[in-house]
PDB file of C-alpha atoms in Angstrom:
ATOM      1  CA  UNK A   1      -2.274 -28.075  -5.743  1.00 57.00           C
ATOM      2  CA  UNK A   2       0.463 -25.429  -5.312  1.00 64.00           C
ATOM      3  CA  UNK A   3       3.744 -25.775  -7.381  1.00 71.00           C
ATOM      4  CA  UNK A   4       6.553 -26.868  -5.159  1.00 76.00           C
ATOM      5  CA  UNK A   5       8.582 -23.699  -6.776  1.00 79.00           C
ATOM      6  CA  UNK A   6       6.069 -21.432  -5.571  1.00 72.00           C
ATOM      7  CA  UNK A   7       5.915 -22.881  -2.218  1.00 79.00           C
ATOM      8  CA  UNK A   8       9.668 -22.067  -2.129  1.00 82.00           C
ATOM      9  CA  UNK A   9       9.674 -18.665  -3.440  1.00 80.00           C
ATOM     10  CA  UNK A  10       7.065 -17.967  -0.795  1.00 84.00           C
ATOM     11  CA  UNK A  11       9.441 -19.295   1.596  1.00 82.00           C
ATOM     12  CA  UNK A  12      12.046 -17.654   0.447  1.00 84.00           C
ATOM     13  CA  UNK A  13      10.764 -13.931   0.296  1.00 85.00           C
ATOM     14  CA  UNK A  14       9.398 -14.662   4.089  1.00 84.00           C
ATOM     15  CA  UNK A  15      13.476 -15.265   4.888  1.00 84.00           C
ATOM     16  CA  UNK A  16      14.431 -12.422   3.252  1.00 83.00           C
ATOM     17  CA  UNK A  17      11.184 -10.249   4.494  1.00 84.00           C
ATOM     18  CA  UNK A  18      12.272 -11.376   7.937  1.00 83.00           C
ATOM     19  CA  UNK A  19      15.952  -9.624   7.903  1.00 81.00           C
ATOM     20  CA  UNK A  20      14.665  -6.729   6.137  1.00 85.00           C
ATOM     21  CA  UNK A  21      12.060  -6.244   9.208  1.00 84.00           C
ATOM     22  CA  UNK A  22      14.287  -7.068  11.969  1.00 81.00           C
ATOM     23  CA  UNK A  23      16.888  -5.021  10.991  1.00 79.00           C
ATOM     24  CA  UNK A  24      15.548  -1.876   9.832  1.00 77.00           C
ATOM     25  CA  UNK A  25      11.880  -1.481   9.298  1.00 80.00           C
ATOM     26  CA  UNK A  26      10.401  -3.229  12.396  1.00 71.00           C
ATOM     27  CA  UNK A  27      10.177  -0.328  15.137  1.00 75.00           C
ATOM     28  CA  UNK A  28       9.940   1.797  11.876  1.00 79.00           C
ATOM     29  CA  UNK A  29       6.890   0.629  11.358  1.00 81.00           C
ATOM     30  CA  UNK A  30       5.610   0.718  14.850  1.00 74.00           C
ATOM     31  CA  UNK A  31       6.436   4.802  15.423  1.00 74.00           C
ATOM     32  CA  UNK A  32       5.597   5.322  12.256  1.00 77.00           C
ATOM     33  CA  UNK A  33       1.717   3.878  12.312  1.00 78.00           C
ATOM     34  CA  UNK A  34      -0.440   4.391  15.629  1.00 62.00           C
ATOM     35  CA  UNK A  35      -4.014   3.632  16.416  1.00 54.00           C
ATOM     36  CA  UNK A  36      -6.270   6.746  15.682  1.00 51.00           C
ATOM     37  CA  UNK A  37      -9.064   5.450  18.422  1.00 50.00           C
ATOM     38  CA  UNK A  38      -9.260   5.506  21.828  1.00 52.00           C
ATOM     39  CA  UNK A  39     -11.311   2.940  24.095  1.00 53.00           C
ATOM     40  CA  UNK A  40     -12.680   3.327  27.925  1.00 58.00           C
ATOM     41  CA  UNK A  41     -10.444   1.734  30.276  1.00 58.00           C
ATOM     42  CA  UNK A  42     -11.570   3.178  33.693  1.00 69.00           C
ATOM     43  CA  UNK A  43     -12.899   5.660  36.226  1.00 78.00           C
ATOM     44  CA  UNK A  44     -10.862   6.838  39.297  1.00 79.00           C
ATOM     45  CA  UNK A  45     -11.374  10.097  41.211  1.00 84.00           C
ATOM     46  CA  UNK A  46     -11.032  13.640  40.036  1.00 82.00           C
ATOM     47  CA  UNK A  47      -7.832  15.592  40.487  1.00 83.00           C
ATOM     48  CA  UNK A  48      -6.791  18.797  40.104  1.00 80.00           C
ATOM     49  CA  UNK A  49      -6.281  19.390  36.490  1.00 75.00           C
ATOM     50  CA  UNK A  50      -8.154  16.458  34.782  1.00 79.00           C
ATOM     51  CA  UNK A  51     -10.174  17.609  31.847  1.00 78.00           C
ATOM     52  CA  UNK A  52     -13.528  18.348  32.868  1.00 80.00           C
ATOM     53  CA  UNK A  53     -15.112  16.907  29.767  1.00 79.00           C
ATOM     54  CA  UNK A  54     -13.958  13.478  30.921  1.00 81.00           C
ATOM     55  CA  UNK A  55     -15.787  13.634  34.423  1.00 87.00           C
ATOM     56  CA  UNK A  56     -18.319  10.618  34.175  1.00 86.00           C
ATOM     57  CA  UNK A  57     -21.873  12.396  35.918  1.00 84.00           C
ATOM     58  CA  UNK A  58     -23.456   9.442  36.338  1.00 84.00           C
ATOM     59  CA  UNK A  59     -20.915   7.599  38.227  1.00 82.00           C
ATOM     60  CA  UNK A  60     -20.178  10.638  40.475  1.00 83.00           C
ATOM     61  CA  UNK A  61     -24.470  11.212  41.385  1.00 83.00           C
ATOM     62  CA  UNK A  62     -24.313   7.885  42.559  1.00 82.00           C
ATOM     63  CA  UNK A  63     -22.346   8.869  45.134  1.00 82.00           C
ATOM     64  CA  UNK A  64     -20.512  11.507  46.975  1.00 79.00           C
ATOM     65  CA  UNK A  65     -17.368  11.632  45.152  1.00 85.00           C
ATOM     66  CA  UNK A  66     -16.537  13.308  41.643  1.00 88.00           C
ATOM     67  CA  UNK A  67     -15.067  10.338  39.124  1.00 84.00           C
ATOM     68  CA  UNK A  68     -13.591  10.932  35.533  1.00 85.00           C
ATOM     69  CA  UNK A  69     -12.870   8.709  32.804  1.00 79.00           C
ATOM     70  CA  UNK A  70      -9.881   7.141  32.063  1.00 67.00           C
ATOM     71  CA  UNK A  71      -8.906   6.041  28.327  1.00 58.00           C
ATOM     72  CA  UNK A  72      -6.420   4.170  26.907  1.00 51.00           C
ATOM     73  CA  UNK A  73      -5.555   4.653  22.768  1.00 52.00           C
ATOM     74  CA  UNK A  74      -6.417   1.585  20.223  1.00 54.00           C
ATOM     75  CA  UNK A  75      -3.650   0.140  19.568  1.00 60.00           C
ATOM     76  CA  UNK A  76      -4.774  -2.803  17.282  1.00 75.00           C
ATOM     77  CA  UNK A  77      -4.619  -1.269  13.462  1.00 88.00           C
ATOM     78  CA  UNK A  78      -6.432  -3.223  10.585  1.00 93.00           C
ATOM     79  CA  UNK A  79      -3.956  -3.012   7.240  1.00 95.00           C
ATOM     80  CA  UNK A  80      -5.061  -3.484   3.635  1.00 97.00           C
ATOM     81  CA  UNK A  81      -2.737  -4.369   0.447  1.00 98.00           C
ATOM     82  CA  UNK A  82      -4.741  -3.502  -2.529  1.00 98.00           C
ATOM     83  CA  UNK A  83      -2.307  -4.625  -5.471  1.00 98.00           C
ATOM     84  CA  UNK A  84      -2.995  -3.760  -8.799  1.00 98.00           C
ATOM     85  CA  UNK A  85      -2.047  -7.518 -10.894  1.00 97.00           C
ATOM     86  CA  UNK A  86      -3.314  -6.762 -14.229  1.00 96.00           C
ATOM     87  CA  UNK A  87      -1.301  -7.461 -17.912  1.00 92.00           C
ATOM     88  CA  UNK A  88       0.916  -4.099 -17.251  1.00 91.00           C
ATOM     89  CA  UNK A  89       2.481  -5.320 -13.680  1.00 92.00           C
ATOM     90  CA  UNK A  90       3.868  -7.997 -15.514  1.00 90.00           C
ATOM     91  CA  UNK A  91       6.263  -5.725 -17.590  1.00 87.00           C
ATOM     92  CA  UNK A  92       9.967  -5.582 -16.560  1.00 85.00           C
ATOM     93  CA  UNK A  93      12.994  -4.683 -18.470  1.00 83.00           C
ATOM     94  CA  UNK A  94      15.259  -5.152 -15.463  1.00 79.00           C
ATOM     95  CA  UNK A  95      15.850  -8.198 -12.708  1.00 83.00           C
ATOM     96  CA  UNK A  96      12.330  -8.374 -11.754  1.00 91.00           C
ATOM     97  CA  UNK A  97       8.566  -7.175 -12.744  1.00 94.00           C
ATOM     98  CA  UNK A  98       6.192  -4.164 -11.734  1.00 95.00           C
ATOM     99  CA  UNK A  99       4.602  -7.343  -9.995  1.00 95.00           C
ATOM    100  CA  UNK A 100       7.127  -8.973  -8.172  1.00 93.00           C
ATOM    101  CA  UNK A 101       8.671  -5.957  -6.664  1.00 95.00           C
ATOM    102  CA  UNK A 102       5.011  -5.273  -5.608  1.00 96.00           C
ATOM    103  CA  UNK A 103       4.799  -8.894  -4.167  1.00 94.00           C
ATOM    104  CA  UNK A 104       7.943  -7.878  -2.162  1.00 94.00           C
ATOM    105  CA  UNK A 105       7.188  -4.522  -1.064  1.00 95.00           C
ATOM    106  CA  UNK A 106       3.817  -6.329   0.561  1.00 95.00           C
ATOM    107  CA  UNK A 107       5.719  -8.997   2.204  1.00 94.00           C
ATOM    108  CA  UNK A 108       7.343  -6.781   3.901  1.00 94.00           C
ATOM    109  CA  UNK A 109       4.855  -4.563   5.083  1.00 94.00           C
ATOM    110  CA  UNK A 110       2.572  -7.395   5.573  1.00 94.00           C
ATOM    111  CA  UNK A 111       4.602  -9.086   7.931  1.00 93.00           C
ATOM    112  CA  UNK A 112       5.570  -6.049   9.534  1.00 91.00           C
ATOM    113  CA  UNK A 113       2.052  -5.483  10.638  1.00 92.00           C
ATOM    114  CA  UNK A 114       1.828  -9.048  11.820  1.00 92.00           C
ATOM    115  CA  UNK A 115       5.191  -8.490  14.037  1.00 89.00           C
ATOM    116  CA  UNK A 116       3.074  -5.872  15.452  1.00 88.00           C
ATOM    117  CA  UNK A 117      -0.130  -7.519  16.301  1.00 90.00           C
ATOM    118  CA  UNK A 118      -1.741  -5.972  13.442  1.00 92.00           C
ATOM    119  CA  UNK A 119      -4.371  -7.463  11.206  1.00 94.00           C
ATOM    120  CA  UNK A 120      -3.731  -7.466   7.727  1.00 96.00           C
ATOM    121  CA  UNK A 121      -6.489  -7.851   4.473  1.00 97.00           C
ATOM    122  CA  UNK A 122      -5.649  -8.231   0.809  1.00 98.00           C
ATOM    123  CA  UNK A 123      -7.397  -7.066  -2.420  1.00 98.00           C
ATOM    124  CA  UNK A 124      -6.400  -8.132  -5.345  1.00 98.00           C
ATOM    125  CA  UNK A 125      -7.806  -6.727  -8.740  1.00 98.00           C
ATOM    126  CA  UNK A 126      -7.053  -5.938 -12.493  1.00 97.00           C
ATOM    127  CA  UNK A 127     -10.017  -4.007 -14.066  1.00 96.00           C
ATOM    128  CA  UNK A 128     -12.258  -6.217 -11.747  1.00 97.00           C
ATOM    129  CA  UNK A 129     -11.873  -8.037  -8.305  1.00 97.00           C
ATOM    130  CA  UNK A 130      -9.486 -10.634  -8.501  1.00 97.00           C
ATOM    131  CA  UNK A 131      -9.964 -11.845  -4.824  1.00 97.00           C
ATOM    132  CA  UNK A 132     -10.205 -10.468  -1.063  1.00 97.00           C
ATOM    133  CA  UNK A 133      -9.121 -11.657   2.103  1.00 96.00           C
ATOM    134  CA  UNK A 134     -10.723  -9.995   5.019  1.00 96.00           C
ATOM    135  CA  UNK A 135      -7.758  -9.187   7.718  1.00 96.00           C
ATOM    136  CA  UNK A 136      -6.431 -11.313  10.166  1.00 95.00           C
ATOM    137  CA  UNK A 137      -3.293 -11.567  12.516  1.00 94.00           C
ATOM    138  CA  UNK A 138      -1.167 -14.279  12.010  1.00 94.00           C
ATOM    139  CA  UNK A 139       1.875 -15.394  10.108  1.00 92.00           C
ATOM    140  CA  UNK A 140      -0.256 -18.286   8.603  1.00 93.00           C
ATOM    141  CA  UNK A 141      -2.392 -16.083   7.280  1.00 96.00           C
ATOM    142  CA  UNK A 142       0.008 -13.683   5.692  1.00 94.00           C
ATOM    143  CA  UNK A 143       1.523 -16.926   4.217  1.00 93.00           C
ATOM    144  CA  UNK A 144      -2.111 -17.208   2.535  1.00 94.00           C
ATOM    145  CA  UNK A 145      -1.640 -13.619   1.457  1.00 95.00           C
ATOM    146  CA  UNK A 146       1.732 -14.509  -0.353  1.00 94.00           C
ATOM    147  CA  UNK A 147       0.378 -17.588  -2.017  1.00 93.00           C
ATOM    148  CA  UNK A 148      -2.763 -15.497  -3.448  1.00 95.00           C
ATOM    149  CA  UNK A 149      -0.554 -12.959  -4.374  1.00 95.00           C
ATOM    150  CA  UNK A 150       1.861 -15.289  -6.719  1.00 90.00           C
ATOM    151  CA  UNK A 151      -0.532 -17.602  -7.213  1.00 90.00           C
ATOM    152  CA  UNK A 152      -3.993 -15.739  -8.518  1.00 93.00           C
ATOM    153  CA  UNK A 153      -4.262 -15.576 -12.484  1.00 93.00           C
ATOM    154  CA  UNK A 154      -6.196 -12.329 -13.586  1.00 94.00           C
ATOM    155  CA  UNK A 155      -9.175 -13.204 -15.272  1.00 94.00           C
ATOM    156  CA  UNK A 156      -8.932  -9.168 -16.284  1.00 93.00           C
ATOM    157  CA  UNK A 157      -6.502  -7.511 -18.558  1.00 90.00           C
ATOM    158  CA  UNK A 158      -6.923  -3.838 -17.893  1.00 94.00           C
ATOM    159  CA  UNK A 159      -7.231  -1.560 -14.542  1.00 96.00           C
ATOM    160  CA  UNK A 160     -10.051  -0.297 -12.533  1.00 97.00           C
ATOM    161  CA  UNK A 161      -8.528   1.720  -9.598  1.00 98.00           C
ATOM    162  CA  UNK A 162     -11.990   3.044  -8.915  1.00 98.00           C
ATOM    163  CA  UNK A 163     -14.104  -0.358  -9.095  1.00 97.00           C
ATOM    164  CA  UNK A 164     -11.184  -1.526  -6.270  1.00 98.00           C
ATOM    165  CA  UNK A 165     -11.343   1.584  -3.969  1.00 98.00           C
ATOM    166  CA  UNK A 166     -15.298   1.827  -4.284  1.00 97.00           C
ATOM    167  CA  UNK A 167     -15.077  -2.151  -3.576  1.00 97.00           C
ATOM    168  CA  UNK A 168     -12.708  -1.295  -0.319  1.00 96.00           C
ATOM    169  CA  UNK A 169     -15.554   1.912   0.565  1.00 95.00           C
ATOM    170  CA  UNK A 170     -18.241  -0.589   0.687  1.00 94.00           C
ATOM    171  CA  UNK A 171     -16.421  -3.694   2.650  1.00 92.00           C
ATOM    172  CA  UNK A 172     -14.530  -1.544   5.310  1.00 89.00           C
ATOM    173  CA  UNK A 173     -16.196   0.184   7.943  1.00 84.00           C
ATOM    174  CA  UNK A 174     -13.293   0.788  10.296  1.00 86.00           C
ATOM    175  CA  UNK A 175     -10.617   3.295  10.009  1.00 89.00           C
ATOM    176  CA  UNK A 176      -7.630   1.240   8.250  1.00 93.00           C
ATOM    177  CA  UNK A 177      -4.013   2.036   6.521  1.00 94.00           C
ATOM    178  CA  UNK A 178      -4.098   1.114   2.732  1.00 97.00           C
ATOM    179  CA  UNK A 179      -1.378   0.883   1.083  1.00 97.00           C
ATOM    180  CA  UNK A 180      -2.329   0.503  -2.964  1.00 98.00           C
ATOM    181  CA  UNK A 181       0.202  -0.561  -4.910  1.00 98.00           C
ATOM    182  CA  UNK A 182       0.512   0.092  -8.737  1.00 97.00           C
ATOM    183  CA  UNK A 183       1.467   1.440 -11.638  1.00 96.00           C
ATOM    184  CA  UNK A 184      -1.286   3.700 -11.739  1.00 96.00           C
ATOM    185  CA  UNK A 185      -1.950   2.985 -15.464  1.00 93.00           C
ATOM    186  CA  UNK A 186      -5.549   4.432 -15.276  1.00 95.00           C
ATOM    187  CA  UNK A 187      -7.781   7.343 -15.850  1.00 93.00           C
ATOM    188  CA  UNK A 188     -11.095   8.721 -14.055  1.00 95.00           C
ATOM    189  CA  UNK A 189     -10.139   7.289 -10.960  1.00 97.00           C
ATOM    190  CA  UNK A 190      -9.114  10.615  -8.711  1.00 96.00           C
ATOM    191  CA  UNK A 191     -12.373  11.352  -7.010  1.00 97.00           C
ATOM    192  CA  UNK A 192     -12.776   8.157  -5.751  1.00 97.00           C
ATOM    193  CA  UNK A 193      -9.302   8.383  -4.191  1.00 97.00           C
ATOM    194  CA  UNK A 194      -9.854  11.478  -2.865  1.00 96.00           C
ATOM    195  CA  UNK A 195     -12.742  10.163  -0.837  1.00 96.00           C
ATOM    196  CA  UNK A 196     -10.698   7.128   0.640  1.00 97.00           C
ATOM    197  CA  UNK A 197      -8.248   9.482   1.432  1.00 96.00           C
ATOM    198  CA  UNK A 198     -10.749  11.032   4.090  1.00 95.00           C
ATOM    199  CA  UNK A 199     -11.562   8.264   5.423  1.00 94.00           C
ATOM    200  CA  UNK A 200      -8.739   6.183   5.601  1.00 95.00           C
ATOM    201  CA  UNK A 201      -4.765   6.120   6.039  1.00 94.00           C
ATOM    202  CA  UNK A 202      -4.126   5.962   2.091  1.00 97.00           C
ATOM    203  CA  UNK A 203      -1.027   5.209   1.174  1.00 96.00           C
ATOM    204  CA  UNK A 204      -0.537   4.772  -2.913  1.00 97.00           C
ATOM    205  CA  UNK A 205       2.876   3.498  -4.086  1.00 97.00           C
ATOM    206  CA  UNK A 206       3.387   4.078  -7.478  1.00 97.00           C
ATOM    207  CA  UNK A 207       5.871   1.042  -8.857  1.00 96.00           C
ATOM    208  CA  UNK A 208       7.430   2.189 -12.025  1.00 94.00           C
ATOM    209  CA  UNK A 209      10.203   0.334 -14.358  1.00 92.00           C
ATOM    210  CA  UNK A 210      13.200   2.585 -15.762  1.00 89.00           C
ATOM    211  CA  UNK A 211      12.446   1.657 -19.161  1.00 85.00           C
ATOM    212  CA  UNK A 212       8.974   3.100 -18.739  1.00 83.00           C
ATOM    213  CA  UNK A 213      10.963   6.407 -17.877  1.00 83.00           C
ATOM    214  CA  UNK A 214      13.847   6.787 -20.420  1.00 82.00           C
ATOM    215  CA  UNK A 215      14.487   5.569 -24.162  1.00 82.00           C
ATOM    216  CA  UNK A 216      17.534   3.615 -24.862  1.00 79.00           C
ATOM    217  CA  UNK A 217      19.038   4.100 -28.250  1.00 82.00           C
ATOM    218  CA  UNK A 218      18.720   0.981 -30.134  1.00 81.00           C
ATOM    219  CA  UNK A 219      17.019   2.343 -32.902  1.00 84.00           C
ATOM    220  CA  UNK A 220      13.595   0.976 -34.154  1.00 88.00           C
ATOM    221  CA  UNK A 221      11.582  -0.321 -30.937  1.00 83.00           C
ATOM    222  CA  UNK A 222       8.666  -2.384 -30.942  1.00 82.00           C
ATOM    223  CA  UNK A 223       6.490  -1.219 -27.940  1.00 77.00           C
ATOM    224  CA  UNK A 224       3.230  -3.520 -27.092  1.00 77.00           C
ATOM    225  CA  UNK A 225       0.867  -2.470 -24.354  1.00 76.00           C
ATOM    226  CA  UNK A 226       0.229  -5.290 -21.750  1.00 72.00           C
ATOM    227  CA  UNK A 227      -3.354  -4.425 -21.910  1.00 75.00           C
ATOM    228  CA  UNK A 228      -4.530  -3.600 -25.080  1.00 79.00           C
ATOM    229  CA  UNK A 229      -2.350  -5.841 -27.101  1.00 81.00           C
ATOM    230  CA  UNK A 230      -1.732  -2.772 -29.006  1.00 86.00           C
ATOM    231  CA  UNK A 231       1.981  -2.635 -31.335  1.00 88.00           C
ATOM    232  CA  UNK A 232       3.826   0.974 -32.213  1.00 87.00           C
ATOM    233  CA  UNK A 233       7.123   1.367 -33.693  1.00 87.00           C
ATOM    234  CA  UNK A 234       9.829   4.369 -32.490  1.00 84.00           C
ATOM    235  CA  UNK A 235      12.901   5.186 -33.581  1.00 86.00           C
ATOM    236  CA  UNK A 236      14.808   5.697 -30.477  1.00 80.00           C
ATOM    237  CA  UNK A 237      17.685   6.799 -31.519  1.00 83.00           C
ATOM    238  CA  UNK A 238      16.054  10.022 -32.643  1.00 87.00           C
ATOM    239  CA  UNK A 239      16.904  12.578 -30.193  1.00 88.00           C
ATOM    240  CA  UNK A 240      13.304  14.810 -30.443  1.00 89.00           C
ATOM    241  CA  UNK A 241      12.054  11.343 -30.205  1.00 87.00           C
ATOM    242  CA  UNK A 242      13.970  10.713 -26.906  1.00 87.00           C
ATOM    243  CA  UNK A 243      13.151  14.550 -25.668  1.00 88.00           C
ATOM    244  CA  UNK A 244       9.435  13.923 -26.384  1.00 89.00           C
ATOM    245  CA  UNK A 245       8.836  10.897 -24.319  1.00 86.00           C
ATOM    246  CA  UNK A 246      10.962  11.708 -21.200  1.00 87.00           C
ATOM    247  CA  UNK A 247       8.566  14.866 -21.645  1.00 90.00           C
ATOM    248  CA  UNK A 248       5.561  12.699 -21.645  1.00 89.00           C
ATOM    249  CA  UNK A 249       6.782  10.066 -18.726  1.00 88.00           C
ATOM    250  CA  UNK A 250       7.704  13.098 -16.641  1.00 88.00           C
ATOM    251  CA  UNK A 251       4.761  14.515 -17.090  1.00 92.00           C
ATOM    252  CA  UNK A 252       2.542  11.831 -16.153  1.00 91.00           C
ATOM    253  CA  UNK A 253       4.023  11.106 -13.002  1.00 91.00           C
ATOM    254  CA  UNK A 254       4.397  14.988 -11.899  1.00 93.00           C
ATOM    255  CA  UNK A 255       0.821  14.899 -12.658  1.00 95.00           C
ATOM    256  CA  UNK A 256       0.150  11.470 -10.178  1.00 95.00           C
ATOM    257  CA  UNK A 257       2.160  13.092  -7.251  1.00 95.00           C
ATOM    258  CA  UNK A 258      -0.007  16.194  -7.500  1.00 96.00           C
ATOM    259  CA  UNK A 259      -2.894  13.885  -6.948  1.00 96.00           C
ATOM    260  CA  UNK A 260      -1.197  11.748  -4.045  1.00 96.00           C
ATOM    261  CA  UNK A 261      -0.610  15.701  -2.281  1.00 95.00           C
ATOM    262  CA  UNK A 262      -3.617  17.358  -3.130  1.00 96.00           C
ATOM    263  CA  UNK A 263      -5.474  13.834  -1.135  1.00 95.00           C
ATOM    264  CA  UNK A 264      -2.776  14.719   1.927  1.00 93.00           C
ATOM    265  CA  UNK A 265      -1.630  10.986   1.106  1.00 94.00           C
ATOM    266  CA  UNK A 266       1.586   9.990   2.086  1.00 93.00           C
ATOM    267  CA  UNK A 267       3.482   7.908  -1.005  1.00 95.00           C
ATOM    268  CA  UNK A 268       6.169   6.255  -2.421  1.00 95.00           C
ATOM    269  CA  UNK A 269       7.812   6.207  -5.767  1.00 94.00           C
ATOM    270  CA  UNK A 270       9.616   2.912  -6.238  1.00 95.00           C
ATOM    271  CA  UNK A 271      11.801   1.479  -9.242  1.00 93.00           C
ATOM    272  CA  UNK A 272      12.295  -1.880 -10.458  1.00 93.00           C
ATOM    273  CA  UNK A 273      16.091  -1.482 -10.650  1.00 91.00           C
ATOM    274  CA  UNK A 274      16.255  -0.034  -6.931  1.00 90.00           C
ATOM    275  CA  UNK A 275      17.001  -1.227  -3.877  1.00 89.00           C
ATOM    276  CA  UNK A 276      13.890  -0.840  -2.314  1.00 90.00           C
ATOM    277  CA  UNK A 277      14.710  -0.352   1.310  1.00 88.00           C
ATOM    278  CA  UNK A 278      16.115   2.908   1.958  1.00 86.00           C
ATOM    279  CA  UNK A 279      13.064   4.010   0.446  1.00 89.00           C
ATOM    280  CA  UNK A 280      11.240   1.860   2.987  1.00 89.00           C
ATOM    281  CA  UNK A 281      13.443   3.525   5.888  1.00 86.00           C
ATOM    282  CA  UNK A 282      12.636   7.186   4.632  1.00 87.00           C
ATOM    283  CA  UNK A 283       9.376   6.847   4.350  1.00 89.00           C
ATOM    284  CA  UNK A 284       8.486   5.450   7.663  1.00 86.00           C
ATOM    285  CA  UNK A 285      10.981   8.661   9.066  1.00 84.00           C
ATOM    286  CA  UNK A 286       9.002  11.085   6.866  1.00 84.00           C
ATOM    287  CA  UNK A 287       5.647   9.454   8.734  1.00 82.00           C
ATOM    288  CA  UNK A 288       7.336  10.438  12.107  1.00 75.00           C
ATOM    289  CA  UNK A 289       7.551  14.161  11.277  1.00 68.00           C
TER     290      UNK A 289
END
């Protein structure tokens, strides 16, 4: 039995999903993803300037005129949301969690696919598979997507980004656009990524809280890792303590958007204390060039 107050936050993220879509990321979305295939849609007769490499011979020794193939590009695209739900997504010093503003970000690109005809597919895993939803069209069945998303309880604490992208490898065949959303608190998963990257449209977006970027000075913090259950103490107010961890948190994500480029993967950096959407718009714009 769902809880009526999930049921309504569901409903409520589809509202505000909807305006989002409609009034800025729909034809976004549309220009900014296209269909990589092409399918046979017809033979008519050779004219001047046609390729040659398109001229069906079979059709044209069967009789006394010279016929080449017409073809029409695959518009239909398959979309996957591979969200990363383990302990450390549920961190959040600000309004909302590394989890939530995933949730969000794949509402909206969810149910932009489905405004486009598009099937979409969800993975869900912490250092194992949490579930997976093959793709479908459908706003029902994005509606399923949003429930699992709130609604699944990781039976695993830590992250496996290479046990999820070797699990995606193995179930999808087709060419598809995956966006993987995370924190990307994980090691020794970069070759794997690279080799999704080549065969599909990878998309990693990196979710990030501003805490996890810059000290406040309140003097001694208490720090626990989500995963580990782990405890350190830091005196915050010390400035070499300040200019060693922006070092550090700088450093780590330089080193993730080296990895996103050196894959040719398009990404996005997004904050929990951010409004979301012009990074959304940009994005999709930076896709069109």
């Amino acid at each position: 039995m769902i809880p009526k107050e999930l049921i309504k936050k569901i409903k409520q993220l589809e509202i505000n999903t909807r305006k989002i879509i409609e009034s800025t990321v729909s034809g976004k979305y549309q220009s900014a993803f296209k269909g990589k295939g092409i399918n046979f849609s017809d033979l008519r007769e050779y004219q001047v300037g046609d390729d040659i490499r398109n001229i069906n011979w079979k059709a044209s020794a069967r009789s006394n005129t010279t016929y080449t193939n017409l073809y029409e590009e695959e518009r239909e695209l398959t979309v996957l949301l591979m969200i990363d739900i383990s302990q450390s997504g549920r961190f959040g010093s600000q309004v909302k969690t590394k989890h939530e503003l995933a949730a969000e970000i794949a509402a909206i690109l969810g149910f932009a696919a489905v405004k486009n005809s598009d099937k979409v597919g969800l993975l869900l895993f912490s250092d194992q598979i949490e579930a997976y939803i093959p793709p479908k069209k459908g706003k029902d069945h994005m509606l399923r997507i949003l429930r699992d998303i709130y609604y699944t309880k990781p039976a695993g604490k830590k992250t496996n980004i290479n046990e999820a992208l070797s699990f995606i490898m193995n179930m999808t065949s087709k060419r598809s656009i995956i966006f993987l959303i995370s924190d990307f608190i994980d090691q020794n998963y970069e070759h794997q990524l690279k080799i999704v990257a080549k065969k599909h449209d990878l998309i990693p977006i990196l979710t990030e809280d501003p805490l996890e970027l810059e000290l406040p000075k309140k003097g001694i913090i208490a720090f626990e890792d989500f995963e580990t259950k782990e405890i350190i103490y830091i005196n915050s107010s010390s400035e070499s303590v300040q200019k060693a961890y922006k070092n550090i948190c700088y450093a780590n994500q330089l080193e993730k958007h080296r990895l996103f480029k050196s894959c040719n993967c398009d990404f996005l950096n997004l904050r929990t204390n951010e409004d979301y959407t012009l990074n959304l718009i940009q994005f999709f714009q930076r896709r069109l060039k």
